Structures are given as C-alpha cells and as structure tokens.
Tab-separated table of N, CA, C and O in Angstrom:
chain	number	residue	atom	x	y	z
A	78	MET	N	7.164	2.324	-5.542
A	78	MET	CA	6.433	1.154	-4.718
A	78	MET	C	5.416	0.685	-5.678
A	78	MET	O	5.544	-0.837	-5.739
A	79	LEU	N	4.910	1.432	-6.590
A	79	LEU	CA	3.743	0.876	-6.880
A	79	LEU	C	4.262	-0.185	-8.339
A	79	LEU	O	3.819	-1.059	-8.828
A	80	THR	N	5.024	0.554	-8.973
A	80	THR	CA	5.852	-0.129	-9.829
A	80	THR	C	6.671	-1.464	-9.506
A	80	THR	O	6.609	-2.570	-10.241
A	81	ALA	N	7.086	-1.201	-8.214
A	81	ALA	CA	7.698	-2.480	-7.610
A	81	ALA	C	6.822	-3.761	-7.584
A	81	ALA	O	6.980	-4.663	-7.717
A	82	ILE	N	5.870	-3.340	-7.399
A	82	ILE	CA	4.461	-4.558	-7.015
A	82	ILE	C	3.685	-4.875	-8.434
A	82	ILE	O	2.871	-5.650	-8.703
A	83	GLY	N	4.135	-4.059	-9.680
A	83	GLY	CA	3.799	-4.532	-10.587
A	83	GLY	C	2.368	-3.542	-11.354
A	83	GLY	O	1.790	-3.972	-12.243
A	84	VAL	N	2.449	-2.345	-10.883
A	84	VAL	CA	1.303	-1.747	-11.127
A	84	VAL	C	1.572	-0.769	-12.957
A	84	VAL	O	2.888	-0.561	-12.627
A	85	PRO	N	1.032	-0.958	-13.571
A	85	PRO	CA	1.262	-0.233	-14.871
A	85	PRO	C	2.051	1.166	-14.680
A	85	PRO	O	1.714	1.719	-13.805
A	86	ALA	N	3.125	1.571	-15.616
A	86	ALA	CA	3.587	2.808	-15.720
A	86	ALA	C	2.681	3.932	-15.664
A	86	ALA	O	2.712	4.728	-14.724
A	87	ASP	N	1.794	3.640	-16.712
A	87	ASP	CA	0.764	4.948	-17.099
A	87	ASP	C	-0.030	4.847	-15.665
A	87	ASP	O	-0.321	6.000	-15.396
A	88	ASP	N	-0.295	3.826	-14.851
A	88	ASP	CA	-1.397	4.255	-13.711
A	88	ASP	C	-0.466	4.593	-12.664
A	88	ASP	O	-1.110	5.541	-11.680
A	89	THR	N	0.954	4.184	-12.547
A	89	THR	CA	1.738	4.819	-11.403
A	89	THR	C	1.867	6.420	-11.612
A	89	THR	O	1.681	7.216	-10.534
A	90	THR	N	2.075	6.878	-12.673
A	90	THR	CA	2.370	7.855	-12.916
A	90	THR	C	0.814	9.251	-12.788
A	90	THR	O	0.893	10.199	-12.580
A	91	ALA	N	-0.314	8.488	-13.231
A	91	ALA	CA	-1.322	8.974	-12.864
A	91	ALA	C	-1.841	9.176	-11.344
A	91	ALA	O	-2.277	10.035	-10.826
A	92	GLU	N	-1.491	7.926	-10.913
A	92	GLU	CA	-1.580	8.086	-9.207
A	92	GLU	C	-0.624	9.055	-8.383
A	92	GLU	O	-0.907	9.739	-7.595
A	93	ARG	N	0.390	9.087	-9.212
A	93	ARG	CA	1.392	10.344	-8.407
A	93	ARG	C	0.853	11.575	-8.610
A	93	ARG	O	1.150	12.139	-7.606
A	94	GLY	N	0.265	11.820	-9.581
A	94	GLY	CA	-0.194	13.160	-10.175
A	94	GLY	C	-1.536	13.416	-9.134
A	94	GLY	O	-1.569	14.497	-8.803
A	95	ALA	N	-2.308	12.689	-8.885
A	95	ALA	CA	-3.411	12.200	-7.853
A	95	ALA	C	-2.788	12.994	-6.514
A	95	ALA	O	-3.924	13.322	-5.775
A	96	MET	N	-1.532	12.252	-6.173
A	96	MET	CA	-1.666	12.061	-4.864
A	96	MET	C	-0.961	13.642	-4.446
A	96	MET	O	-0.436	13.887	-3.337
A	97	GLN	N	-0.933	14.434	-5.419
A	97	GLN	CA	-0.481	15.750	-5.244
A	97	GLN	C	-1.248	16.674	-4.034
A	97	GLN	O	-0.778	17.503	-3.433
A	98	HIS	N	-2.394	16.536	-3.968
A	98	HIS	CA	-3.248	17.079	-3.169
A	98	HIS	C	-3.903	15.883	-2.376
A	98	HIS	O	-4.540	15.221	-2.612
A	99	TRP	N	-3.714	16.140	-0.776
A	99	TRP	CA	-3.992	15.286	0.136
A	99	TRP	C	-4.731	16.035	1.170
A	99	TRP	O	-4.362	17.022	1.498
A	100	ALA	N	-5.422	15.044	2.235
A	100	ALA	CA	-5.652	15.605	3.427
A	100	ALA	C	-5.747	14.814	4.598
A	100	ALA	O	-5.738	13.593	4.259
A	101	VAL	N	-5.413	14.981	5.607
A	101	VAL	CA	-5.469	14.149	6.773
A	101	VAL	C	-6.630	14.323	7.636
A	101	VAL	O	-6.916	15.494	7.739
A	102	GLY	N	-7.211	13.428	7.994
A	102	GLY	CA	-8.569	13.245	8.884
A	102	GLY	C	-8.583	12.151	9.687
A	102	GLY	O	-8.012	11.392	9.440
A	103	LYS	N	-9.664	12.489	10.560
A	103	LYS	CA	-9.879	11.234	11.681
A	103	LYS	C	-10.261	9.867	10.895
A	103	LYS	O	-11.181	10.169	10.090
A	104	THR	N	-10.164	8.923	11.078
A	104	THR	CA	-10.542	7.574	10.605
A	104	THR	C	-11.940	7.441	11.157
A	104	THR	O	-12.517	7.488	12.052
A	105	ALA	N	-12.432	6.835	10.032
A	105	ALA	CA	-13.939	6.265	10.349
A	105	ALA	C	-13.885	4.731	10.872
A	105	ALA	O	-14.717	4.379	11.308
A	106	ASN	N	-12.672	4.265	10.587
A	106	ASN	CA	-12.583	2.619	10.974
A	106	ASN	C	-11.273	2.642	11.645
A	106	ASN	O	-10.288	2.512	11.093
A	107	ARG	N	-11.591	2.306	13.190
A	107	ARG	CA	-10.607	1.938	13.977
A	107	ARG	C	-9.522	0.651	13.777
A	107	ARG	O	-8.343	0.771	14.115
A	108	SER	N	-9.996	-0.242	12.816
A	108	SER	CA	-9.281	-1.424	12.593
A	108	SER	C	-8.277	-0.928	11.521
A	108	SER	O	-7.011	-1.473	11.442
A	109	VAL	N	-8.511	0.162	10.561
A	109	VAL	CA	-7.417	0.507	9.923
A	109	VAL	C	-6.263	1.345	10.612
A	109	VAL	O	-5.115	0.973	10.485
A	110	LEU	N	-6.900	1.842	11.870
A	110	LEU	CA	-5.694	2.516	12.697
A	110	LEU	C	-4.796	1.445	13.231
A	110	LEU	O	-3.712	1.550	13.421
A	111	GLY	N	-5.510	0.537	13.572
A	111	GLY	CA	-4.622	-0.904	14.312
A	111	GLY	C	-4.049	-1.619	13.371
A	111	GLY	O	-2.674	-1.833	13.671
A	112	SER	N	-4.465	-1.512	12.056
A	112	SER	CA	-3.710	-2.235	11.034
A	112	SER	C	-2.132	-1.244	10.939
A	112	SER	O	-0.922	-1.621	10.618
A	113	LEU	N	-2.572	0.120	10.806
A	113	LEU	CA	-1.560	0.998	10.517
A	113	LEU	C	-0.540	1.057	11.521
A	113	LEU	O	0.733	1.003	11.381
A	114	ASN	N	-0.962	1.235	12.892
A	114	ASN	CA	-0.209	0.804	14.004
A	114	ASN	C	0.834	-0.330	13.922
A	114	ASN	O	1.855	-0.714	14.006
A	115	ASP	N	-0.007	-1.294	13.645
A	115	ASP	CA	0.780	-2.746	13.431
A	115	ASP	C	1.921	-2.801	12.254
A	115	ASP	O	3.054	-3.098	12.561
A	116	LEU	N	1.525	-1.986	11.278
A	116	LEU	CA	2.436	-2.201	10.559
A	116	LEU	C	3.827	-1.138	10.729
A	116	LEU	O	4.982	-1.402	10.152
A	117	ALA	N	3.349	-0.152	11.626
A	117	ALA	CA	4.470	0.990	11.766
A	117	ALA	C	5.566	-0.100	12.699
A	117	ALA	O	6.703	0.208	12.469
A	118	PHE	N	4.855	-0.944	13.785
A	118	PHE	CA	5.765	-1.393	14.500
A	118	PHE	C	6.430	-2.959	13.800
A	118	PHE	O	7.690	-2.685	13.995
A	119	GLN	N	6.029	-3.304	12.757
A	119	GLN	CA	6.541	-4.202	12.034
A	119	GLN	C	7.802	-3.679	11.415
A	119	GLN	O	8.981	-4.271	11.260
A	120	LEU	N	7.643	-2.404	10.816
A	120	LEU	CA	8.656	-1.673	10.298
A	120	LEU	C	9.990	-1.511	11.222
A	120	LEU	O	11.155	-1.390	10.633
A	121	GLN	N	9.391	-1.095	12.409
A	121	GLN	CA	10.424	-0.871	13.448
A	121	GLN	C	11.323	-2.157	13.596
A	121	GLN	O	12.826	-1.910	13.586
A	122	VAL	N	10.924	-3.047	13.669
A	122	VAL	CA	11.427	-4.444	13.979
A	122	VAL	C	12.272	-4.923	12.779
A	122	VAL	O	13.336	-5.333	12.767
A	123	GLY	N	11.434	-4.561	11.377
A	123	GLY	CA	12.262	-4.853	10.169
A	123	GLY	C	13.583	-3.945	10.056
A	123	GLY	O	14.772	-4.468	9.843
A	124	LEU	N	13.560	-2.819	10.645
A	124	LEU	CA	14.819	-1.773	10.460
A	124	LEU	C	15.649	-2.337	11.555
A	124	LEU	O	17.065	-2.200	11.020
A	125	LEU	N	15.113	-3.068	12.553
A	125	LEU	CA	16.335	-3.376	13.661
A	125	LEU	C	16.728	-4.768	13.379
A	125	LEU	O	18.092	-4.966	13.321
A	126	ASP	N	16.033	-5.163	12.662
A	126	ASP	CA	16.617	-6.831	12.364
A	126	ASP	C	17.289	-7.121	11.023
A	126	ASP	O	18.119	-7.951	10.738
A	127	PHE	N	16.851	-6.113	10.165
A	127	PHE	CA	17.824	-6.008	8.554
A	127	PHE	C	17.794	-4.838	8.452
A	127	PHE	O	17.641	-4.219	7.512
A	128	PRO	N	19.191	-4.464	9.250
A	128	PRO	CA	19.107	-2.721	8.747
A	128	PRO	C	20.083	-2.582	7.555
A	128	PRO	O	19.832	-1.608	6.678
A	129	ASP	N	20.362	-3.768	6.707
A	129	ASP	CA	20.890	-3.478	5.296
A	129	ASP	C	19.789	-3.395	4.385
A	129	ASP	O	20.308	-3.085	3.206
A	130	ARG	N	18.617	-3.568	4.763
A	130	ARG	CA	17.529	-3.568	3.868
A	130	ARG	C	17.077	-2.320	3.255
A	130	ARG	O	17.238	-1.494	4.257
A	131	THR	N	16.903	-1.794	1.903
A	131	THR	CA	16.575	-0.559	1.410
A	131	THR	C	15.068	-0.304	1.941
A	131	THR	O	14.132	-1.225	2.079
A	132	LEU	N	14.465	0.900	2.078
A	132	LEU	CA	13.310	1.104	2.363
A	132	LEU	C	12.365	0.605	1.607
A	132	LEU	O	11.457	0.369	1.922
A	133	LEU	N	12.566	0.319	0.083
A	133	LEU	CA	12.028	0.040	-0.830
A	133	LEU	C	11.729	-1.896	-0.373
A	133	LEU	O	10.569	-2.058	-0.317
A	134	ALA	N	12.876	-2.019	-0.128
A	134	ALA	CA	12.901	-3.594	0.111
A	134	ALA	C	12.098	-3.882	1.659
A	134	ALA	O	11.305	-4.657	1.513
A	135	GLN	N	11.845	-3.092	2.547
A	135	GLN	CA	11.043	-2.958	3.723
A	135	GLN	C	9.793	-2.660	3.502
A	135	GLN	O	9.057	-3.420	3.639
A	136	SER	N	9.280	-2.083	2.601
A	136	SER	CA	7.931	-1.907	2.022
A	136	SER	C	7.638	-2.931	1.216
A	136	SER	O	6.328	-3.277	1.917
A	137	LEU	N	8.343	-3.550	0.350
A	137	LEU	CA	7.853	-4.767	-0.181
A	137	LEU	C	7.748	-5.693	0.635
A	137	LEU	O	6.440	-6.538	0.744
A	138	TRP	N	8.270	-6.081	1.685
A	138	TRP	CA	7.798	-6.914	2.783
A	138	TRP	C	6.774	-6.773	3.570
A	138	TRP	O	6.153	-7.708	3.575
A	139	LEU	N	6.506	-5.454	3.897
A	139	LEU	CA	5.371	-5.492	4.530
A	139	LEU	C	4.031	-5.388	3.916
A	139	LEU	O	3.057	-5.621	4.426
A	140	ALA	N	4.412	-5.057	2.759
A	140	ALA	CA	3.331	-5.092	1.627
A	140	ALA	C	2.620	-6.768	1.668
A	140	ALA	O	1.784	-6.977	0.866
A	141	LYS	N	3.295	-7.513	1.988
A	141	LYS	CA	3.088	-8.999	2.033
A	141	LYS	C	1.976	-9.373	3.508
A	141	LYS	O	1.819	-10.852	3.461
A	142	THR	N	2.116	-8.466	4.210
A	142	THR	CA	1.398	-8.478	5.570
A	142	THR	C	-0.115	-8.843	5.580
A	142	THR	O	-0.573	-8.033	4.763
A	143	PRO	N	-0.895	-10.088	5.826
A	143	PRO	CA	-2.200	-10.166	5.600
A	143	PRO	C	-2.947	-9.363	6.682
A	143	PRO	O	-2.339	-9.100	7.569
A	144	LEU	N	-3.866	-8.366	6.361
A	144	LEU	CA	-4.621	-7.347	6.903
A	144	LEU	C	-5.870	-7.764	7.077
A	144	LEU	O	-6.432	-8.138	6.157
A	145	LYS	N	-6.478	-7.465	8.133
A	145	LYS	CA	-7.922	-8.063	8.688
A	145	LYS	C	-8.740	-7.003	7.579
A	145	LYS	O	-9.499	-7.525	7.142
A	146	VAL	N	-8.453	-5.774	7.441
A	146	VAL	CA	-9.091	-4.969	7.223
A	146	VAL	C	-9.652	-4.998	5.518
A	146	VAL	O	-10.475	-4.503	5.126
A	147	ILE	N	-8.574	-5.864	5.043
A	147	ILE	CA	-8.868	-6.389	3.661
A	147	ILE	C	-9.205	-7.763	3.413
A	147	ILE	O	-8.489	-8.667	2.691
A	148	ASP	N	-9.891	-8.306	4.612
A	148	ASP	CA	-10.188	-9.651	4.623
A	148	ASP	C	-8.677	-10.599	4.490
A	148	ASP	O	-8.960	-11.568	3.602
A	149	TYR	N	-7.910	-10.228	5.262
A	149	TYR	CA	-6.695	-11.145	5.262
A	149	TYR	C	-6.247	-11.355	3.967
A	149	TYR	O	-5.365	-11.791	3.871
A	150	GLY	N	-6.250	-9.927	3.178
A	150	GLY	CA	-5.163	-10.165	1.897
A	150	GLY	C	-4.105	-9.181	2.225
A	150	GLY	O	-4.037	-8.792	3.370
A	151	ALA	N	-3.469	-9.463	1.436
A	151	ALA	CA	-2.108	-8.309	1.408
A	151	ALA	C	-2.313	-7.417	0.784
A	151	ALA	O	-2.693	-7.139	-0.445
A	152	PRO	N	-1.568	-6.083	1.219
A	152	PRO	CA	-1.715	-5.029	0.605
A	152	PRO	C	-1.265	-4.869	-0.834
A	152	PRO	O	-1.899	-4.304	-1.890
A	153	ASP	N	0.029	-5.651	-1.151
A	153	ASP	CA	0.378	-5.712	-2.708
A	153	ASP	C	-0.782	-6.250	-3.481
A	153	ASP	O	-0.843	-5.724	-4.492
A	154	GLN	N	-1.338	-7.249	-3.199
A	154	GLN	CA	-2.465	-7.793	-3.921
A	154	GLN	C	-3.612	-6.937	-3.960
A	154	GLN	O	-4.436	-6.740	-5.239
A	155	ALA	N	-4.137	-6.444	-3.184
A	155	ALA	CA	-5.258	-5.664	-2.882
A	155	ALA	C	-5.137	-4.421	-3.894
A	155	ALA	O	-6.058	-3.941	-4.340
A	156	THR	N	-3.993	-4.028	-3.999
A	156	THR	CA	-3.603	-2.398	-4.695
A	156	THR	C	-3.653	-3.275	-6.002
A	156	THR	O	-4.190	-2.306	-6.850
A	157	LEU	N	-2.651	-4.053	-6.477
A	157	LEU	CA	-2.983	-4.420	-8.054
A	157	LEU	C	-4.163	-4.889	-8.396
A	157	LEU	O	-4.704	-4.487	-9.603
A	158	ALA	N	-5.118	-5.373	-7.498
A	158	ALA	CA	-6.593	-5.657	-7.780
A	158	ALA	C	-7.555	-4.440	-8.287
A	158	ALA	O	-8.266	-4.015	-8.855
A	159	ALA	N	-7.089	-3.337	-7.101
A	159	ALA	CA	-7.764	-2.041	-7.114
A	159	ALA	C	-7.653	-1.119	-8.577
A	159	ALA	O	-8.420	-0.519	-9.173
A	160	PHE	N	-6.251	-1.241	-8.790
A	160	PHE	CA	-5.687	-0.634	-9.903
A	160	PHE	C	-6.271	-1.496	-11.143
A	160	PHE	O	-6.603	-0.739	-11.959
A	161	ALA	N	-6.395	-2.715	-11.268
A	161	ALA	CA	-6.866	-3.554	-12.498
A	161	ALA	C	-8.550	-3.400	-12.559
A	161	ALA	O	-9.042	-3.188	-13.415
A	162	ALA	N	-9.072	-3.136	-11.185
A	162	ALA	CA	-10.496	-3.058	-11.550
A	162	ALA	C	-10.788	-1.407	-12.169
A	162	ALA	O	-12.078	-1.306	-12.770
A	163	HIS	N	-10.100	-0.635	-11.657
A	163	HIS	CA	-10.336	0.816	-12.164
A	163	HIS	C	-9.606	0.931	-13.765
A	163	HIS	O	-10.401	1.650	-14.315
A	164	ARG	N	-8.685	0.028	-14.124
A	164	ARG	CA	-8.504	0.254	-15.447
A	164	ARG	C	-9.877	-0.354	-16.185
A	164	ARG	O	-10.212	-0.187	-17.412
A	165	ALA	N	-10.366	-1.271	-15.774
A	165	ALA	CA	-11.427	-2.346	-16.148
A	165	ALA	C	-12.463	-1.253	-16.390
A	165	ALA	O	-13.169	-1.361	-17.651
A	166	LEU	N	-12.746	-0.403	-15.345
A	166	LEU	CA	-13.977	0.618	-15.349
A	166	LEU	C	-13.731	1.647	-16.329
A	166	LEU	O	-14.581	1.803	-17.001
A	167	GLN	N	-12.406	1.947	-16.338
A	167	GLN	CA	-12.209	2.855	-17.552
A	167	GLN	C	-12.465	2.190	-18.951
A	167	GLN	O	-12.479	3.431	-19.497
A	168	ALA	N	-12.165	1.250	-19.064
A	168	ALA	CA	-12.232	0.713	-20.461
A	168	ALA	C	-13.691	0.742	-20.661
A	168	ALA	O	-14.203	0.828	-22.112
A	169	VAL	N	-14.667	0.523	-19.801
A	169	VAL	CA	-15.982	-0.013	-19.977
A	169	VAL	C	-16.750	1.399	-20.487
A	169	VAL	O	-17.277	1.688	-21.235
A	170	ILE	N	-16.117	2.594	-19.812
A	170	ILE	CA	-16.875	3.704	-19.854
A	170	ILE	C	-16.072	4.582	-20.833
A	170	ILE	O	-16.640	5.674	-21.489
A	171	GLY	N	-15.009	4.011	-21.614
A	171	GLY	CA	-14.447	4.922	-22.730
A	171	GLY	C	-13.301	5.550	-22.404
A	171	GLY	O	-13.147	6.563	-23.134
A	172	ARG	N	-12.386	5.806	-21.216
A	172	ARG	CA	-11.778	6.785	-21.007
A	172	ARG	C	-10.131	6.286	-21.318
A	172	ARG	O	-10.189	5.498	-21.044
C-alpha cells in the first residue's frame, strides 16, 4: 500500500520492519474511532458495489477519503507528507 501511494521503497521496508511489534489500546480521540468506523462502512459498500476490485484498489480508493481528524485531508496525502517530514528530519540530524 505504501509503495502504491508513492512512499519510497527504503521507507516502506523500514516501516514494515517497525510494524513487526505493535499493541492495541483504547483510543484517546473518539474522532479517530469515528473515522475508522466510517472507513469500515465505506469498505463494506465498496466491496458490495465493486466486487471485482482488488483489496489494494479498495484501499487506494479509501485512501482518497477526506477525514476530519486530519483537517479534511486524504490519508494517502497525509501519509506521504508524514514520510517526507520524517525523511527531512533524518537528513537534518544526519541519519
């Protein structure tokens, strides 16, 4: 998914490694939960209306959905911006 939206390959590899350890916890922001529920509903509709779409295509479609929790930006663009900011920070600190 990250590669499909344009995140550089080395960043996606690093992210995949960092995602090997995770935890689930209670959200501190109910707006995030609302957005996740909305995306889950949209996915259900997408799967029913477009059953021939791959899961990647469904994900890319959802990634264009404006979300209030990110100031009505789209998740794909917010993700690209976050990776670019991280890369810029790493360049500044010399990593």
